[in-house]
XYZ file of C-alpha atoms in Angstrom:
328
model
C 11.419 -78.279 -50.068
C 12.039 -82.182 -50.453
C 10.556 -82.425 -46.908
C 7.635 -80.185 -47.293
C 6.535 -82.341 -50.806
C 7.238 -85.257 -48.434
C 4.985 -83.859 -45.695
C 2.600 -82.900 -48.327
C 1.692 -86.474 -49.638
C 0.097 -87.464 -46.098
C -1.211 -83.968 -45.379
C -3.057 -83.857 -49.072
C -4.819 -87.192 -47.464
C -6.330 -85.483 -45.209
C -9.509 -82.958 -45.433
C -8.089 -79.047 -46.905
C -9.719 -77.288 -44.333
C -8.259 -79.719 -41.775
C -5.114 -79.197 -43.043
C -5.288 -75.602 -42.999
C -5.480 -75.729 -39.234
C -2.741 -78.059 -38.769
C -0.949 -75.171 -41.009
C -1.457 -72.775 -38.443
C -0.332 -75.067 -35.711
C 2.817 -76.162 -37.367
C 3.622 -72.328 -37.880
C 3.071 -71.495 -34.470
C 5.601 -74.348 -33.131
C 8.235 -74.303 -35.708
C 8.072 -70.525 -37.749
C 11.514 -69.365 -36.140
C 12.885 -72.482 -38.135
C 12.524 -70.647 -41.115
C 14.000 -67.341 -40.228
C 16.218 -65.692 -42.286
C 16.944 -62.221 -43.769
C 14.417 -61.495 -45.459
C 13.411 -58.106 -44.928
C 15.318 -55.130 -47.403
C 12.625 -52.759 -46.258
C 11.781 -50.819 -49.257
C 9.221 -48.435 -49.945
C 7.120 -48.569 -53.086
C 5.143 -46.033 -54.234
C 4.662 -44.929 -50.353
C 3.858 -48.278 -48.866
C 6.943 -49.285 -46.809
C 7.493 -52.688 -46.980
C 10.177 -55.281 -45.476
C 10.498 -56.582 -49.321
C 7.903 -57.523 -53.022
C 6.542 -60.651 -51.707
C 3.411 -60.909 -49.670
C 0.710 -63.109 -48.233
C -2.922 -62.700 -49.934
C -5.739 -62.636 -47.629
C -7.241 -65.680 -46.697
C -4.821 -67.754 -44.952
C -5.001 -65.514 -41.824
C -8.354 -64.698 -41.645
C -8.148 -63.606 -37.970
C -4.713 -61.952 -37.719
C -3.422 -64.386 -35.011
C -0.046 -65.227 -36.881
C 1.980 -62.149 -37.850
C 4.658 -62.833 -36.182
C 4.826 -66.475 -37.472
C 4.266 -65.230 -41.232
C 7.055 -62.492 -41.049
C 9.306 -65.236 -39.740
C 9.219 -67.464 -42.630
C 9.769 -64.258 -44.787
C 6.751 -61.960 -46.152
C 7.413 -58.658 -46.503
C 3.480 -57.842 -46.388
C 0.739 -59.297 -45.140
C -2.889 -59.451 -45.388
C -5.440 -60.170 -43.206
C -9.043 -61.223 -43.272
C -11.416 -60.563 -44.769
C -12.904 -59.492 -41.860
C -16.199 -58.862 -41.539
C -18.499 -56.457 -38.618
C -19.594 -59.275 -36.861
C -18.056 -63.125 -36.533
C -19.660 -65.489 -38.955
C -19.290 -69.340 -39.691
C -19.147 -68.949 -43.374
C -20.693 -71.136 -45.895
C -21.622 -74.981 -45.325
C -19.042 -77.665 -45.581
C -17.132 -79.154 -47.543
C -16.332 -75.547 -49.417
C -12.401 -75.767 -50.005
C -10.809 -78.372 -52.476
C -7.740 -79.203 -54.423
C -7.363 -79.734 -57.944
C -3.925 -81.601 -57.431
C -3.597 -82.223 -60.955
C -3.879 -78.637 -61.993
C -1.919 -77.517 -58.568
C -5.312 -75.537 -58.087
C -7.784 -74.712 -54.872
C -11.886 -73.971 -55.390
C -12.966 -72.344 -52.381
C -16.540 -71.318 -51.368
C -15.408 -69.928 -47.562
C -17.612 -67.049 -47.503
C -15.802 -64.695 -45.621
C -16.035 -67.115 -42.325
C -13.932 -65.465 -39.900
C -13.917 -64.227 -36.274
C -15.617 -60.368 -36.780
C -13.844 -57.266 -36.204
C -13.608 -57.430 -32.504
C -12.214 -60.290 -32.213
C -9.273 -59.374 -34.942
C -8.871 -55.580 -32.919
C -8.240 -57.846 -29.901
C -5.527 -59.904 -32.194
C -3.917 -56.818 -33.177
C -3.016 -55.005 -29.305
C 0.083 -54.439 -28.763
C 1.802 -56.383 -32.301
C 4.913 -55.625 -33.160
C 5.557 -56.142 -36.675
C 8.604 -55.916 -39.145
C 7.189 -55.364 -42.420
C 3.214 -53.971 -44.297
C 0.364 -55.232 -42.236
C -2.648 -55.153 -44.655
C -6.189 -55.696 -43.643
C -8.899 -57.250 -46.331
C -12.324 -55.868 -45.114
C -15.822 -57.162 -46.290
C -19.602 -57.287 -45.480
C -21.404 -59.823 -43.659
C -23.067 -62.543 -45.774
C -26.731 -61.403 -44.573
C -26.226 -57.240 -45.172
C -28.510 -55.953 -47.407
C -26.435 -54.364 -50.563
C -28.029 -51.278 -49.736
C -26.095 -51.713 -46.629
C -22.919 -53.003 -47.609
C -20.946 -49.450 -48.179
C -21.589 -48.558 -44.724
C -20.291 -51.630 -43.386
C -16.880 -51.066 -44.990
C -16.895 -47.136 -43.640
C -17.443 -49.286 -40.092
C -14.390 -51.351 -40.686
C -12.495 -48.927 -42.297
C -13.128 -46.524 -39.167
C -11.854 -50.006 -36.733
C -8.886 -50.874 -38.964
C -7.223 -47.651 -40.052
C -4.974 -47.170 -37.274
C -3.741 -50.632 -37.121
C -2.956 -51.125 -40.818
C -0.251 -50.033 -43.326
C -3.171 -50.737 -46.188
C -6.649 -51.568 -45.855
C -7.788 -53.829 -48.884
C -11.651 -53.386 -50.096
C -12.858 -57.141 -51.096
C -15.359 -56.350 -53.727
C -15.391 -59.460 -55.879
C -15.324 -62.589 -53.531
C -17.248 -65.370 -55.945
C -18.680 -66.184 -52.237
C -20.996 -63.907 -50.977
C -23.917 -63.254 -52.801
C -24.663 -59.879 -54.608
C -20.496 -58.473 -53.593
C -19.239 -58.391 -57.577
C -22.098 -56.158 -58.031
C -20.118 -53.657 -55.867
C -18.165 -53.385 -59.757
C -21.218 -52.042 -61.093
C -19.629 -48.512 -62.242
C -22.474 -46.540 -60.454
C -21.782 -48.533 -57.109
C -18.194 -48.534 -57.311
C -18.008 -44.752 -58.085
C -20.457 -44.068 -54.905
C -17.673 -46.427 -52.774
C -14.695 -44.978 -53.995
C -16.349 -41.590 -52.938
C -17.480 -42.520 -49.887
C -14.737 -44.610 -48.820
C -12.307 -41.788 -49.737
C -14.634 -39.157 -47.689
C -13.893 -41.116 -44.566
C -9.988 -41.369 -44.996
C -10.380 -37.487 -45.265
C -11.415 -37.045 -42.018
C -9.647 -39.637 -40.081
C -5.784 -39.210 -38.624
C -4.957 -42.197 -39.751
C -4.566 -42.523 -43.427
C -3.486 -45.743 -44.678
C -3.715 -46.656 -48.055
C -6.454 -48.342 -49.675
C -6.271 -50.524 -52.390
C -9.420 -52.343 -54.657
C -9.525 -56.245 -55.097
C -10.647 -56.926 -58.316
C -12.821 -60.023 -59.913
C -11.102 -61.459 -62.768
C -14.575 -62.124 -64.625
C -15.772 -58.910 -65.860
C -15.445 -57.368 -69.502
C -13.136 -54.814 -70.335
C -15.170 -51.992 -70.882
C -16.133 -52.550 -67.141
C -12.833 -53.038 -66.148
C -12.154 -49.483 -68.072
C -15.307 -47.751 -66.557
C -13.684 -48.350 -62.481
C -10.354 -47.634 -63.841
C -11.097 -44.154 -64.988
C -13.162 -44.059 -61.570
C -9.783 -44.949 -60.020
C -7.680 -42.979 -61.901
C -9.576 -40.096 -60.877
C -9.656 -40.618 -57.139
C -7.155 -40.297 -54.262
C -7.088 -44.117 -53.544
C -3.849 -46.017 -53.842
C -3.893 -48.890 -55.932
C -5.341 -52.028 -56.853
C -5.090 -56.281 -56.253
C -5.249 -58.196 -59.258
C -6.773 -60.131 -58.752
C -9.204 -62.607 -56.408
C -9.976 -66.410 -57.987
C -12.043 -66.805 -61.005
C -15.309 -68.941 -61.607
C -14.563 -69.039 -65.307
C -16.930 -71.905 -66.372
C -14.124 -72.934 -69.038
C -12.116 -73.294 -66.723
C -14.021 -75.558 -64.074
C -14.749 -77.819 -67.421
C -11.106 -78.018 -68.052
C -10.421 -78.751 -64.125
C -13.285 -81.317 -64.614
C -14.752 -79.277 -61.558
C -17.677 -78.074 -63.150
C -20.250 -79.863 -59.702
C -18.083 -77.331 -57.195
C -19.295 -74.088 -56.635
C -16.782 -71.555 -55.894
C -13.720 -69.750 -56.883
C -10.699 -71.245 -58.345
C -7.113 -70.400 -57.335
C -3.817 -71.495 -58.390
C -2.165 -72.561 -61.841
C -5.399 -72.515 -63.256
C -5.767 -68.029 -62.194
C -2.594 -67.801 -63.542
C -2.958 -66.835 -67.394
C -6.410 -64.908 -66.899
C -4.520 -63.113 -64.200
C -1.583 -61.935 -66.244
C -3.756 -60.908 -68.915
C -5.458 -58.723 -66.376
C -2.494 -57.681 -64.790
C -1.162 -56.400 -67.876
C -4.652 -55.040 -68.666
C -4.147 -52.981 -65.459
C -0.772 -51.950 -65.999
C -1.466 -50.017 -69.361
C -4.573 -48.048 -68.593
C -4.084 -47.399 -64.501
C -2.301 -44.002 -63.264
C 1.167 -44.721 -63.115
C 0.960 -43.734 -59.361
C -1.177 -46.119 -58.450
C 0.158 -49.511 -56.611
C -0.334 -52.890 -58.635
C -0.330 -56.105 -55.993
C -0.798 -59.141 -58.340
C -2.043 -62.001 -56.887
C -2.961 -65.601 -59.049
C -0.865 -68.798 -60.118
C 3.138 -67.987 -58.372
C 4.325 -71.225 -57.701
C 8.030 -70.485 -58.160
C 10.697 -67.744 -58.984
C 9.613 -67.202 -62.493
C 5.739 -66.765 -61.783
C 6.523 -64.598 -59.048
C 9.314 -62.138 -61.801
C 6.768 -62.539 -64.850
C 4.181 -60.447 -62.265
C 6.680 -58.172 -61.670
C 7.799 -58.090 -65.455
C 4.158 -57.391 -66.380
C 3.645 -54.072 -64.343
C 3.016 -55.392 -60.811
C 4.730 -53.094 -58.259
C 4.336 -56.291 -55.300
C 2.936 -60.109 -55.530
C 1.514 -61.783 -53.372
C 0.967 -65.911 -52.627
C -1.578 -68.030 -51.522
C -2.644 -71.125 -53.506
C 1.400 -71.683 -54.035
C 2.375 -71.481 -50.493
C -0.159 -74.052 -50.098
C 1.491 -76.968 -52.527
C 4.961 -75.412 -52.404
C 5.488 -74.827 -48.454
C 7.155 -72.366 -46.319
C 10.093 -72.596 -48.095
C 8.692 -70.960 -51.304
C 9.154 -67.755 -49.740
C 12.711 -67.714 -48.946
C 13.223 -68.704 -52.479
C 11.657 -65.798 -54.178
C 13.134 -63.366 -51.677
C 16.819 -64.994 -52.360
C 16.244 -64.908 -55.946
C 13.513 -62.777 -57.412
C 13.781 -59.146 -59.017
């Protein structure tokens, strides 16, 4: 860890996005460094997985380093988003730290490959613990268009992936969090569910959440949820809390903020979650782990797996092994 925080000072010189790439380049040359055993290949509430702690979508947006990620110990990992067909994303600069508050404000927009590209990724992978895939629309789909695009990905994806994630509430593409509107989510949930009915592969599907609505919406899609056949939930994607952006002194960057600064309005939705969602649905909470405690106070608050981003970025590769060695 000494060396990574070492490392870190010169990379967090350097552009994020830059340094995002070099990421992927120093996983690809040194990931079997990091190997260890990590996997205890469990199986919660019938996802198997090689053990609680996984990657959040976004860091692999393509699926081109499985192998690299399972090395340095997830037990799950997402992929994407991925969208129908390969696009740039929005203009640069749209990713940003917030060293002080070990925070990231990202306005991406979904810019990744397309789903050909990521079917070509995923030929002939082996893999030792959950594969998840994060699907979304283009940026340019009409929203009277959008639930048919994830019925197109869904049909691509679901016989390559343990769990297929439906991005709903990306800050980043406009009109998406209007997919929680409960008369649009209950028409996805039904559709979406529909499709799985009828296809022979049947992985689960989980629903990544915005942190920003009220709680009588947030009651409205859980009743929806609780009343359908899909599997469980993410809690939840970044925030663009305004209070938050004024405390970060960020209030000039559009986007979503990720990191220490998710981490209470997280856990309060988390918990949220945990007391009015079927029992037998799967929690994933996602927002502020930086350490061993973060990563057990998820768990402690109803999450059935956790997942890292914004934490592997400032903490390193090593972060992982940590919270597999010593975690619930």
């Amino acid at each position: 860890m000494a060396i990574y925080r070492l490392l870190r000072t010169f990379l967090f010189l350097l552009p994020p996005e830059f340094v995002h790439s070099l990421s992927h380049l120093y996983l690809k040359l040194f990931s079997r460094a990091y190997r260890f055993n990590s996997h205890t290949n469990q199986v919660i509430k019938g996802l198997r997985v090689g053990n609680k702690i996984g990657l959040a979508a976004g860091f692999d947006k393509n699926g081109q380093l499985i192998p690299e990620l399972e090395d340095i110990g997830f037990g799950l990992i997402e992929i994407g988003t991925v969208t129908p067909k390969a696009q740039p994303g929005n203009p640069k600069p749209r990713l940003h730290r917030l060293e002080k508050h070990e925070s990231l404000i990202n306005s991406l927009g979904f810019n990744n490959h397309g789903m050909e590209a990521m079917l070509s990724n995923l030929k002939s992978l082996r893999r030792r613990g959950a594969l998840g895939i994060n699907i979304g629309p283009n940026k340019n789909t009409k929203f009277e268009n959008i639930l048919e695009e994830y019925l197109i990905l869904y049909r691509a994806f679901s016989s390559h992936a343990d769990y297929i994630t439906i991005n709903i509430s990306s800050p980043n593409t406009p009109g998406l969090r209007n997919m929680h509107d409960p008369h649009c989510f209950k028409d996805l949930i039904r559709q979406i569910s529909a499709e799985r009915s009828t296809s022979n592969d049947k992985p689960k599907i989980l629903i990544k959440f915005s942190p920003d609505e009220n709680h009588d919406t947030y009651i409205k899609l859980i009743e929806i949820l609780n009343n359908s056949d899909l599997d469980g939930v993410i809690i939840s994607n970044t925030t663009v809390d305004n209070d938050l952006k004024i405390k970060s002194g960020a209030t000039s960057i559009n986007g979503g903020i990720s990191g220490k600064l998710l981490q209470d309005k997280s856990n309060e939705l988390l918990a949220f979650f945990k007391k009015n969602l079927n029992p037998k649905k799967i929690i994933v909470a996602v927002g502020g782990v930086f350490d061993v405690d973060s990563y057990n106070k998820k768990l402690d608050l109803g999450a059935d797996l956790v997942q890292i981003y914004t934490g592997f970025v400032y903490e390193g590769p090593s972060l992982v092994k940590r919270i597999v060695q010593n975690g619930k």
